[in-house]
mmCIF file of C-alpha atoms (C1' of nucleotides) in Angstrom:
data_model
loop_
_atom_site.group_PDB
_atom_site.id
_atom_site.type_symbol
_atom_site.label_atom_id
_atom_site.label_comp_id
_atom_site.label_asym_id
_atom_site.label_seq_id
_atom_site.Cartn_x
_atom_site.Cartn_y
_atom_site.Cartn_z
ATOM 1 C CA MET A 126 -31.591 -10.808 6.190
ATOM 2 C CA LYS A 127 -28.209 -9.053 6.715
ATOM 3 C CA ASN A 128 -26.858 -6.653 4.376
ATOM 4 C CA LEU A 129 -24.094 -8.459 2.458
ATOM 5 C CA ARG A 130 -22.681 -5.270 0.713
ATOM 6 C CA PRO A 131 -20.172 -3.984 3.361
ATOM 7 C CA GLU A 132 -18.799 -7.419 3.886
ATOM 8 C CA LEU A 133 -18.357 -8.097 0.106
ATOM 9 C CA ILE A 134 -16.650 -4.726 -0.418
ATOM 10 C CA ALA A 135 -14.294 -5.297 2.377
ATOM 11 C CA LEU A 136 -13.443 -8.602 1.159
ATOM 12 C CA LEU A 137 -12.965 -7.587 -2.517
ATOM 13 C CA LYS A 138 -10.996 -4.508 -1.582
ATOM 14 C CA LYS A 139 -8.162 -6.741 -0.544
ATOM 15 C CA GLY A 140 -8.593 -9.937 -2.383
ATOM 16 C CA SER A 141 -11.123 -12.865 -3.010
ATOM 17 C CA CYS A 142 -10.709 -12.609 -6.813
ATOM 18 C CA THR A 143 -9.067 -14.784 -9.377
ATOM 19 C CA PRO A 144 -7.584 -14.288 -12.788
ATOM 20 C CA ARG A 145 -9.959 -15.061 -15.684
ATOM 21 C CA LEU A 146 -7.716 -17.612 -17.613
ATOM 22 C CA SER A 147 -10.279 -18.149 -20.361
ATOM 23 C CA LYS A 148 -10.215 -14.367 -21.091
ATOM 24 C CA LEU A 149 -6.455 -14.022 -20.784
ATOM 25 C CA ALA A 150 -6.149 -17.113 -23.209
ATOM 26 C CA ALA A 151 -8.379 -15.393 -25.779
ATOM 27 C CA LYS A 152 -6.561 -12.137 -25.493
ATOM 28 C CA THR A 153 -3.023 -13.566 -25.863
ATOM 29 C CA HIS A 154 -4.009 -16.251 -28.497
ATOM 30 C CA SER A 155 -2.998 -19.027 -26.429
ATOM 31 C CA LYS A 156 -4.613 -21.949 -24.609
ATOM 32 C CA ALA A 157 -6.232 -21.874 -21.062
ATOM 33 C CA THR A 158 -3.789 -24.557 -19.967
ATOM 34 C CA THR A 159 -0.805 -22.309 -21.021
ATOM 35 C CA ILE A 160 -2.069 -19.341 -19.161
ATOM 36 C CA HIS A 161 -2.824 -21.562 -16.075
ATOM 37 C CA TYR A 162 0.809 -22.656 -16.182
ATOM 38 C CA ASN A 163 2.186 -19.151 -16.393
ATOM 39 C CA ILE A 164 -0.021 -17.690 -13.848
ATOM 40 C CA LYS A 165 0.792 -20.513 -11.358
ATOM 41 C CA GLN A 166 4.433 -19.588 -11.946
ATOM 42 C CA LEU A 167 3.885 -15.837 -11.183
ATOM 43 C CA GLU A 168 1.891 -16.760 -8.013
ATOM 44 C CA SER A 169 4.573 -19.337 -6.665
ATOM 45 C CA GLN A 170 7.454 -16.761 -7.345
ATOM 46 C CA GLY A 171 5.457 -14.174 -5.453
ATOM 47 C CA VAL A 172 5.170 -11.810 -8.355
ATOM 48 C CA ILE A 173 1.448 -11.683 -7.858
ATOM 49 C CA LYS A 174 0.345 -10.539 -4.476
ATOM 50 C CA THR A 175 -3.421 -10.823 -4.726
ATOM 51 C CA TYR A 176 -6.383 -10.270 -6.789
ATOM 52 C CA LYS A 177 -8.781 -7.595 -5.826
ATOM 53 C CA ALA A 178 -11.541 -5.163 -6.954
ATOM 54 C CA VAL A 179 -11.210 -1.563 -7.762
ATOM 55 C CA PHE A 180 -14.209 0.577 -6.753
ATOM 56 C CA ASP A 181 -15.888 3.880 -7.701
ATOM 57 C CA TYR A 182 -14.879 5.085 -4.019
ATOM 58 C CA LYS A 183 -17.529 7.702 -4.014
ATOM 59 C CA LYS A 184 -19.977 4.824 -4.051
ATOM 60 C CA VAL A 185 -18.463 2.912 -1.182
ATOM 61 C CA ASP A 186 -18.241 5.782 1.356
ATOM 62 C CA ALA A 187 -14.700 6.445 0.561
ATOM 63 C CA GLY A 188 -14.817 9.241 -1.824
ATOM 64 C CA PHE A 189 -12.993 11.740 0.188
ATOM 65 C CA CYS A 190 -9.291 11.231 -0.583
ATOM 66 C CA THR A 191 -6.397 12.754 1.290
ATOM 67 C CA PHE A 192 -2.604 12.468 1.036
ATOM 68 C CA VAL A 193 -0.854 13.090 4.406
ATOM 69 C CA LEU A 194 2.610 13.955 4.709
ATOM 70 C CA VAL A 195 4.105 12.850 8.116
ATOM 71 C CA ASN A 196 7.098 13.863 10.225
ATOM 72 C CA LEU A 197 8.010 11.114 12.621
ATOM 73 C CA ASP A 198 9.236 11.661 16.073
ATOM 74 C CA LYS A 199 12.778 9.884 16.162
ATOM 75 C CA LYS A 200 12.583 9.490 19.987
ATOM 76 C CA GLU A 201 9.371 7.529 20.022
ATOM 77 C CA TYR A 202 9.927 4.677 17.597
ATOM 78 C CA LYS A 203 12.257 1.946 16.730
ATOM 79 C CA SER A 204 11.920 2.239 12.901
ATOM 80 C CA PRO A 205 9.623 3.865 10.475
ATOM 81 C CA GLU A 206 8.535 0.502 9.445
ATOM 82 C CA ASP A 207 6.994 -0.165 13.019
ATOM 83 C CA ILE A 208 4.704 2.670 12.906
ATOM 84 C CA GLY A 209 4.043 1.778 9.428
ATOM 85 C CA SER A 210 2.820 -1.729 10.088
ATOM 86 C CA MET A 211 0.706 -0.284 12.965
ATOM 87 C CA LEU A 212 -0.905 2.182 10.549
ATOM 88 C CA ALA A 213 -1.380 -0.458 7.836
ATOM 89 C CA GLU A 214 -4.096 -1.984 10.024
ATOM 90 C CA TYR A 215 -6.481 0.925 9.435
ATOM 91 C CA PRO A 216 -8.837 0.202 6.583
ATOM 92 C CA GLU A 217 -8.930 3.812 5.635
ATOM 93 C CA ILE A 218 -5.364 3.818 4.588
ATOM 94 C CA GLU A 219 -4.788 2.896 1.068
ATOM 95 C CA SER A 220 -1.116 3.225 0.929
ATOM 96 C CA ILE A 221 1.840 3.924 3.217
ATOM 97 C CA ASP A 222 5.269 4.922 1.874
ATOM 98 C CA ILE A 223 8.569 5.858 3.638
ATOM 99 C CA ILE A 224 9.899 8.800 1.464
ATOM 100 C CA THR A 225 12.862 11.079 0.856
ATOM 101 C CA GLY A 226 12.864 14.730 1.785
ATOM 102 C CA GLU A 227 11.378 17.032 4.484
ATOM 103 C CA TRP A 228 8.871 14.332 5.303
ATOM 104 C CA GLU A 229 9.413 10.843 6.336
ATOM 105 C CA MET A 230 6.063 9.262 5.407
ATOM 106 C CA LEU A 231 3.227 9.672 2.928
ATOM 107 C CA LEU A 232 -0.064 8.196 3.542
ATOM 108 C CA LYS A 233 -3.120 7.905 1.048
ATOM 109 C CA VAL A 234 -6.348 8.002 3.184
ATOM 110 C CA ARG A 235 -9.902 7.405 2.068
ATOM 111 C CA THR A 236 -12.877 8.285 4.073
ATOM 112 C CA LYS A 237 -16.523 9.144 3.271
ATOM 113 C CA ASP A 238 -16.281 12.950 3.686
ATOM 114 C CA ILE A 239 -14.400 15.629 5.482
ATOM 115 C CA SER A 240 -15.839 15.117 8.927
ATOM 116 C CA GLN A 241 -15.064 11.294 8.748
ATOM 117 C CA TYR A 242 -11.588 12.445 7.749
ATOM 118 C CA TYR A 243 -11.521 14.557 10.960
ATOM 119 C CA GLU A 244 -12.564 11.567 13.175
ATOM 120 C CA PHE A 245 -9.693 9.453 11.416
ATOM 121 C CA SER A 246 -7.108 12.130 11.991
ATOM 122 C CA LYS A 247 -7.989 12.574 15.617
ATOM 123 C CA LYS A 248 -7.736 8.809 16.274
ATOM 124 C CA VAL A 249 -4.796 7.942 13.919
ATOM 125 C CA LEU A 250 -2.695 11.011 13.448
ATOM 126 C CA SER A 251 -2.185 11.600 17.064
ATOM 127 C CA LEU A 252 -0.548 8.208 17.708
ATOM 128 C CA ARG A 253 2.793 8.341 19.476
ATOM 129 C CA GLY A 254 5.731 8.603 17.059
ATOM 130 C CA ILE A 255 3.570 10.965 14.692
ATOM 131 C CA GLU A 256 5.094 14.415 15.217
ATOM 132 C CA ARG A 257 3.571 16.585 12.645
ATOM 133 C CA THR A 258 1.512 16.125 9.559
ATOM 134 C CA GLN A 259 0.315 18.027 6.482
ATOM 135 C CA SER A 260 -2.608 16.981 4.446
ATOM 136 C CA LEU A 261 -3.158 17.455 0.681
ATOM 137 C CA ASN A 262 -6.707 16.951 -0.530
ATOM 138 C CA SER A 263 -7.744 15.225 -3.556
ATOM 139 C CA LEU A 264 -10.345 17.298 -5.511
ATOM 140 C CA PHE A 265 -10.492 14.813 -8.511
ATOM 141 C CA GLN A 266 -9.211 11.523 -9.190
ATOM 142 C CA ILE A 267 -8.164 10.764 -12.807
ATOM 143 C CA LYS A 268 -6.452 7.455 -12.216
ATOM 144 C CA THR A 269 -6.158 5.112 -9.289
ATOM 145 C CA GLU A 270 -4.356 1.737 -8.917
ATOM 146 C CA PHE A 271 -3.533 1.985 -12.657
ATOM 147 C CA VAL A 272 -7.224 2.199 -13.500
ATOM 148 C CA LYS A 273 -8.681 5.259 -15.169
ATOM 149 C CA MET A 274 -11.693 6.626 -13.284
ATOM 150 C CA GLN A 275 -14.863 7.985 -14.726
ATOM 151 C CA MET B 154 7.586 -19.427 -28.210
ATOM 152 C CA LYS B 155 6.927 -15.938 -27.086
ATOM 153 C CA ASN B 156 7.265 -14.822 -23.415
ATOM 154 C CA LEU B 157 3.787 -14.417 -22.285
ATOM 155 C CA ARG B 158 4.732 -12.727 -18.893
ATOM 156 C CA PRO B 159 4.747 -9.072 -19.768
ATOM 157 C CA GLU B 160 1.580 -9.407 -21.692
ATOM 158 C CA LEU B 161 -0.015 -11.128 -18.712
ATOM 159 C CA ILE B 162 1.213 -8.585 -16.246
ATOM 160 C CA ALA B 163 -0.057 -5.625 -18.521
ATOM 161 C CA LEU B 164 -3.562 -7.375 -18.621
ATOM 162 C CA LEU B 165 -3.655 -8.172 -15.059
ATOM 163 C CA LYS B 166 -2.523 -4.771 -13.875
ATOM 164 C CA LYS B 167 -5.708 -3.248 -15.088
ATOM 165 C CA GLY B 168 -8.276 -6.148 -15.196
ATOM 166 C CA SER B 169 -8.932 -9.628 -16.537
ATOM 167 C CA CYS B 170 -9.821 -10.954 -13.202
ATOM 168 C CA THR B 171 -13.085 -11.952 -11.654
ATOM 169 C CA PRO B 172 -14.638 -12.379 -8.120
ATOM 170 C CA ARG B 173 -14.348 -15.841 -6.721
ATOM 171 C CA LEU B 174 -18.077 -16.392 -5.732
ATOM 172 C CA SER B 175 -17.453 -19.813 -4.128
ATOM 173 C CA LYS B 176 -14.865 -18.096 -1.744
ATOM 174 C CA LEU B 177 -17.027 -15.143 -1.043
ATOM 175 C CA ALA B 178 -19.931 -17.519 -0.264
ATOM 176 C CA ALA B 179 -17.907 -19.504 2.163
ATOM 177 C CA LYS B 180 -16.483 -16.525 3.969
ATOM 178 C CA THR B 181 -19.748 -14.878 4.239
ATOM 179 C CA HIS B 182 -21.833 -17.926 5.087
ATOM 180 C CA SER B 183 -24.149 -17.614 2.219
ATOM 181 C CA LYS B 184 -24.898 -19.326 -1.034
ATOM 182 C CA ALA B 185 -22.904 -18.734 -4.161
ATOM 183 C CA THR B 186 -26.256 -17.784 -6.017
ATOM 184 C CA THR B 187 -26.725 -14.999 -3.421
ATOM 185 C CA ILE B 188 -23.254 -13.567 -3.883
ATOM 186 C CA HIS B 189 -23.798 -13.791 -7.540
ATOM 187 C CA TYR B 190 -26.992 -11.754 -7.266
ATOM 188 C CA ASN B 191 -25.166 -9.102 -4.951
ATOM 189 C CA ILE B 192 -22.158 -8.897 -7.084
ATOM 190 C CA LYS B 193 -24.070 -8.286 -10.365
ATOM 191 C CA GLN B 194 -25.838 -5.654 -8.566
ATOM 192 C CA LEU B 195 -22.539 -3.880 -7.630
ATOM 193 C CA GLU B 196 -21.359 -4.302 -11.075
ATOM 194 C CA SER B 197 -24.417 -2.779 -12.866
ATOM 195 C CA GLN B 198 -24.577 0.050 -10.338
ATOM 196 C CA GLY B 199 -20.965 0.923 -11.154
ATOM 197 C CA VAL B 200 -19.716 0.278 -7.749
ATOM 198 C CA ILE B 201 -17.085 -1.985 -8.846
ATOM 199 C CA LYS B 202 -14.875 -0.591 -11.695
ATOM 200 C CA THR B 203 -12.734 -3.771 -12.427
ATOM 201 C CA TYR B 204 -11.039 -6.615 -10.859
ATOM 202 C CA LYS B 205 -7.224 -6.760 -11.106
ATOM 203 C CA ALA B 206 -3.999 -8.205 -9.793
ATOM 204 C CA VAL B 207 -1.634 -6.443 -7.271
ATOM 205 C CA PHE B 208 2.007 -7.281 -7.772
ATOM 206 C CA ASP B 209 5.280 -7.287 -5.938
ATOM 207 C CA TYR B 210 6.336 -4.377 -8.028
ATOM 208 C CA LYS B 211 9.974 -4.979 -7.642
ATOM 209 C CA LYS B 212 9.480 -8.234 -9.513
ATOM 210 C CA VAL B 213 7.685 -6.695 -12.425
ATOM 211 C CA ASP B 214 10.338 -3.864 -13.138
ATOM 212 C CA ALA B 215 8.451 -1.320 -11.388
ATOM 213 C CA GLY B 216 10.120 -1.325 -7.897
ATOM 214 C CA PHE B 217 11.244 2.488 -8.033
ATOM 215 C CA CYS B 218 8.203 4.442 -6.919
ATOM 216 C CA THR B 219 8.040 8.254 -7.099
ATOM 217 C CA PHE B 220 5.447 10.760 -5.972
ATOM 218 C CA VAL B 221 5.474 13.874 -8.145
ATOM 219 C CA LEU B 222 3.967 17.216 -7.201
ATOM 220 C CA VAL B 223 3.035 19.194 -10.290
ATOM 221 C CA ASN B 224 2.521 22.819 -10.819
ATOM 222 C CA LEU B 225 0.389 23.469 -13.995
ATOM 223 C CA ASP B 226 0.885 26.278 -16.427
ATOM 224 C CA LYS B 227 -2.657 27.864 -16.380
ATOM 225 C CA LYS B 228 -1.843 29.554 -19.923
ATOM 226 C CA GLU B 229 -1.315 26.198 -21.547
ATOM 227 C CA TYR B 230 -4.301 24.062 -20.731
ATOM 228 C CA LYS B 231 -8.013 24.237 -20.817
ATOM 229 C CA SER B 232 -8.474 22.421 -17.500
ATOM 230 C CA PRO B 233 -6.406 20.200 -15.324
ATOM 231 C CA GLU B 234 -8.509 17.058 -16.286
ATOM 232 C CA ASP B 235 -7.281 17.618 -19.973
ATOM 233 C CA ILE B 236 -3.656 17.217 -19.031
ATOM 234 C CA GLY B 237 -4.785 14.590 -16.523
ATOM 235 C CA SER B 238 -6.256 12.443 -19.206
ATOM 236 C CA MET B 239 -3.326 12.648 -21.354
ATOM 237 C CA LEU B 240 -1.065 11.521 -18.662
ATOM 238 C CA ALA B 241 -3.359 8.666 -17.590
ATOM 239 C CA GLU B 242 -2.429 6.973 -20.893
ATOM 240 C CA TYR B 243 1.269 6.283 -19.540
ATOM 241 C CA PRO B 244 1.678 2.854 -18.069
ATOM 242 C CA GLU B 245 4.118 4.144 -15.624
ATOM 243 C CA ILE B 246 1.624 6.352 -13.790
ATOM 244 C CA GLU B 247 -0.314 4.538 -11.095
ATOM 245 C CA SER B 248 -2.381 7.405 -9.946
ATOM 246 C CA ILE B 249 -3.364 11.019 -10.813
ATOM 247 C CA ASP B 250 -4.963 13.365 -8.380
ATOM 248 C CA ILE B 251 -5.968 17.106 -8.661
ATOM 249 C CA ILE B 252 -5.093 18.372 -5.206
ATOM 250 C CA THR B 253 -5.447 21.371 -2.878
ATOM 251 C CA GLY B 254 -2.468 23.663 -1.775
ATOM 252 C CA GLU B 255 0.695 24.880 -3.360
ATOM 253 C CA TRP B 256 0.783 22.159 -6.047
ATOM 254 C CA GLU B 257 -2.159 21.388 -8.414
ATOM 255 C CA MET B 258 -1.491 17.716 -9.357
ATOM 256 C CA LEU B 259 -0.072 14.732 -7.580
ATOM 257 C CA LEU B 260 1.327 11.725 -9.632
ATOM 258 C CA LYS B 261 2.556 8.317 -8.446
ATOM 259 C CA VAL B 262 4.956 6.809 -10.726
ATOM 260 C CA ARG B 263 6.539 3.376 -10.917
ATOM 261 C CA THR B 264 9.616 2.575 -12.983
ATOM 262 C CA LYS B 265 12.333 -0.074 -12.846
ATOM 263 C CA ASP B 266 15.068 2.158 -11.424
ATOM 264 C CA ILE B 267 16.285 5.690 -11.176
ATOM 265 C CA SER B 268 17.576 5.823 -14.663
ATOM 266 C CA GLN B 269 14.243 4.596 -16.114
ATOM 267 C CA TYR B 270 12.632 7.421 -13.951
ATOM 268 C CA TYR B 271 14.906 9.853 -15.576
ATOM 269 C CA GLU B 272 13.839 8.736 -19.008
ATOM 270 C CA PHE B 273 10.194 8.890 -17.941
ATOM 271 C CA SER B 274 10.524 12.389 -16.500
ATOM 272 C CA LYS B 275 12.215 13.680 -19.769
ATOM 273 C CA LYS B 276 9.452 12.305 -21.928
ATOM 274 C CA VAL B 277 6.536 13.174 -19.741
ATOM 275 C CA LEU B 278 7.201 15.839 -17.203
ATOM 276 C CA SER B 279 8.221 18.336 -19.920
ATOM 277 C CA LEU B 280 4.943 18.268 -21.683
ATOM 278 C CA ARG B 281 3.151 21.552 -22.501
ATOM 279 C CA GLY B 282 1.083 22.575 -19.494
ATOM 280 C CA ILE B 283 3.593 21.260 -16.789
ATOM 281 C CA GLU B 284 5.332 24.045 -15.441
ATOM 282 C CA ARG B 285 7.286 22.679 -12.551
ATOM 283 C CA THR B 286 7.675 19.488 -10.504
ATOM 284 C CA GLN B 287 8.953 18.211 -7.233
ATOM 285 C CA SER B 288 9.534 14.469 -6.736
ATOM 286 C CA LEU B 289 9.397 12.542 -3.505
ATOM 287 C CA ASN B 290 10.950 9.199 -3.566
ATOM 288 C CA SER B 291 9.559 6.015 -2.015
ATOM 289 C CA LEU B 292 12.247 4.319 0.002
ATOM 290 C CA PHE B 293 9.949 1.584 1.335
ATOM 291 C CA GLN B 294 6.393 0.605 0.611
ATOM 292 C CA ILE B 295 4.297 -0.778 3.689
ATOM 293 C CA LYS B 296 1.003 -0.717 1.940
ATOM 294 C CA THR B 297 -0.193 -0.316 -1.600
ATOM 295 C CA GLU B 298 -3.756 -0.432 -3.001
ATOM 296 C CA PHE B 299 -4.981 -1.514 0.337
ATOM 297 C CA VAL B 300 -2.767 -4.383 0.279
ATOM 298 C CA LYS B 301 0.069 -4.914 2.887
ATOM 299 C CA MET B 302 3.292 -5.536 1.197
ATOM 300 C CA GLN B 303 5.990 -8.045 2.446
ATOM 301 C "C1'" DT C 281 24.465 -32.838 -31.704
ATOM 302 C "C1'" DT C 282 22.669 -34.147 -27.930
ATOM 303 C "C1'" DA C 283 20.737 -34.105 -23.322
ATOM 304 C "C1'" DA C 284 18.154 -31.770 -19.793
ATOM 305 C "C1'" DA C 285 15.039 -28.522 -18.542
ATOM 306 C "C1'" DA C 286 11.005 -25.509 -19.344
ATOM 307 C "C1'" DT C 287 6.844 -24.681 -21.705
ATOM 308 C "C1'" DT C 288 2.844 -25.706 -24.318
ATOM 309 C "C1'" DT C 289 -0.965 -28.516 -25.405
ATOM 310 C "C1'" DG C 290 -5.042 -31.848 -25.556
ATOM 311 C "C1'" DA C 291 -8.272 -34.751 -23.247
ATOM 312 C "C1'" DA C 292 -10.666 -35.816 -19.262
ATOM 313 C "C1'" DA C 293 -12.035 -34.783 -14.682
ATOM 314 C "C1'" DA C 294 -13.341 -31.738 -11.098
ATOM 315 C "C1'" DT C 295 -15.179 -27.127 -9.752
ATOM 316 C "C1'" DA C 296 -17.432 -23.206 -10.317
ATOM 317 C "C1'" DA C 297 -20.591 -19.933 -12.472
ATOM 318 C "C1'" DT C 298 -24.890 -18.884 -14.572
ATOM 319 C "C1'" DT C 299 -29.759 -19.158 -15.317
ATOM 320 C "C1'" DC C 300 -34.241 -19.359 -13.834
ATOM 321 C "C1'" DA C 301 -38.338 -20.436 -11.164
ATOM 322 C "C1'" DA C 302 -39.737 -20.816 -6.617
ATOM 323 C "C1'" DT C 303 -39.647 -19.153 -2.010
ATOM 324 C "C1'" DA C 304 -38.875 -15.969 1.510
ATOM 325 C "C1'" DA C 305 -38.065 -11.549 3.565
ATOM 326 C "C1'" DG C 306 -38.779 -6.620 4.039
ATOM 327 C "C1'" DA C 307 -41.449 -2.225 3.268
ATOM 328 C "C1'" DG C 308 -45.324 0.363 2.964
ATOM 329 C "C1'" DT C 309 -50.546 0.688 2.935
ATOM 330 C "C1'" DT C 310 -54.939 0.193 4.551
ATOM 331 C "C1'" DA D 85 -52.696 -7.672 11.264
ATOM 332 C "C1'" DA D 86 -53.722 -8.640 6.411
ATOM 333 C "C1'" DC D 87 -52.413 -7.257 1.999
ATOM 334 C "C1'" DT D 88 -49.591 -5.967 -1.924
ATOM 335 C "C1'" DC D 89 -45.457 -4.880 -3.921
ATOM 336 C "C1'" DT D 90 -40.676 -5.017 -4.267
ATOM 337 C "C1'" DT D 91 -36.384 -6.816 -3.266
ATOM 338 C "C1'" DA D 92 -33.473 -10.733 -1.805
ATOM 339 C "C1'" DT D 93 -32.220 -15.577 -1.224
ATOM 340 C "C1'" DT D 94 -32.176 -20.305 -2.550
ATOM 341 C "C1'" DG D 95 -32.051 -24.919 -5.019
ATOM 342 C "C1'" DA D 96 -31.762 -27.586 -9.222
ATOM 343 C "C1'" DA D 97 -30.160 -28.015 -13.715
ATOM 344 C "C1'" DT D 98 -27.324 -26.217 -17.184
ATOM 345 C "C1'" DT D 99 -23.266 -24.217 -18.989
ATOM 346 C "C1'" DA D 100 -18.750 -22.662 -18.708
ATOM 347 C "C1'" DT D 101 -14.127 -22.660 -16.552
ATOM 348 C "C1'" DT D 102 -10.435 -24.494 -14.189
ATOM 349 C "C1'" DT D 103 -7.371 -28.077 -12.986
ATOM 350 C "C1'" DT D 104 -4.922 -32.176 -13.620
ATOM 351 C "C1'" DC D 105 -1.738 -34.919 -15.978
ATOM 352 C "C1'" DA D 106 0.815 -37.161 -19.553
ATOM 353 C "C1'" DA D 107 2.547 -36.433 -24.170
ATOM 354 C "C1'" DA D 108 4.643 -33.415 -27.229
ATOM 355 C "C1'" DT D 109 7.232 -29.295 -28.307
ATOM 356 C "C1'" DT D 110 10.548 -25.878 -27.594
ATOM 357 C "C1'" DT D 111 14.456 -23.734 -25.417
ATOM 358 C "C1'" DT D 112 18.838 -23.867 -23.133
ATOM 359 C "C1'" DA D 113 23.385 -25.247 -22.132
ATOM 360 C "C1'" DA D 114 26.868 -28.367 -22.726
#
DNA sequence: TTAAAATTTGAAAATAATTCAATAAGAGTT
DNA sequence: AACTCTTATTGAATTATTTTCAAATTTTAA
């Protein structure tokens, strides 16, 4: 018997969910078929990207959250998007933004703990094109992904 | 006939979704009843907070994304969590973290455009307890909420 | 006012989730 | 290894939800 949990968590983190039409119908005082029509429209217009789960990240070995400000080495890459899409493959990285100001990129990273973060940083933050980084540690999360924690 | 879209988007942003057991069963080569059992367990243990939609935020009037570093006025509040939970009520705020370093708090804010951000900042970033802020603008989003954009 | 397009709805059909009892697998003890 | 206890998986039946589709309604634009 294999442990399904890690596989389920990985799938739910990015998708494998669906809107609850009956609940939405009740909350908006309309019929399920009307919601169905409206949701299909949002989906086909690309308004909705996916449906996913939000976790208590402490309980899925991702309780250590770090924001990483990144300076990119202009000589080493074609465009910030190129490094960005490489980084996007790492499951530890929750978000990647190209930003204004002193730093070119901001990452949000989730690992189990500080030592797993150290492993991540050795592996990822030394990639060609990444010149310098500064990390800000999250001590406490009040809201994530529009969802209040606690 | 009222326009359901804004109401649906607001609901889906925080919840009103459900895991697709049949899909998860297929992907993990197990039975739907097994997935059902495992998911109920994750839910009752508080591992899963909610199921929600991820949007193309440009298409839901929230394409302008800003990270706000915040210094808190120690005289004005009991604890950072108190200001945090006040801020958590604003629908424009995607995430709130208490962080290490020069700044005490990091917000991620989504508005329609720069002028709506200005309205937000006048309304919210002048609340008692917020001493000083610095905002970093997102020029391009590569990944959000663990989901690759584009 | 009228015609066309977009949205809502109801009924029926198709899928999917839930319940529950039986079975199987794993963990720990003797 | 045999036994017991606990945890996890499964199949069958029930219940609930989603999907389809045609008809009706509402909105938009001329």
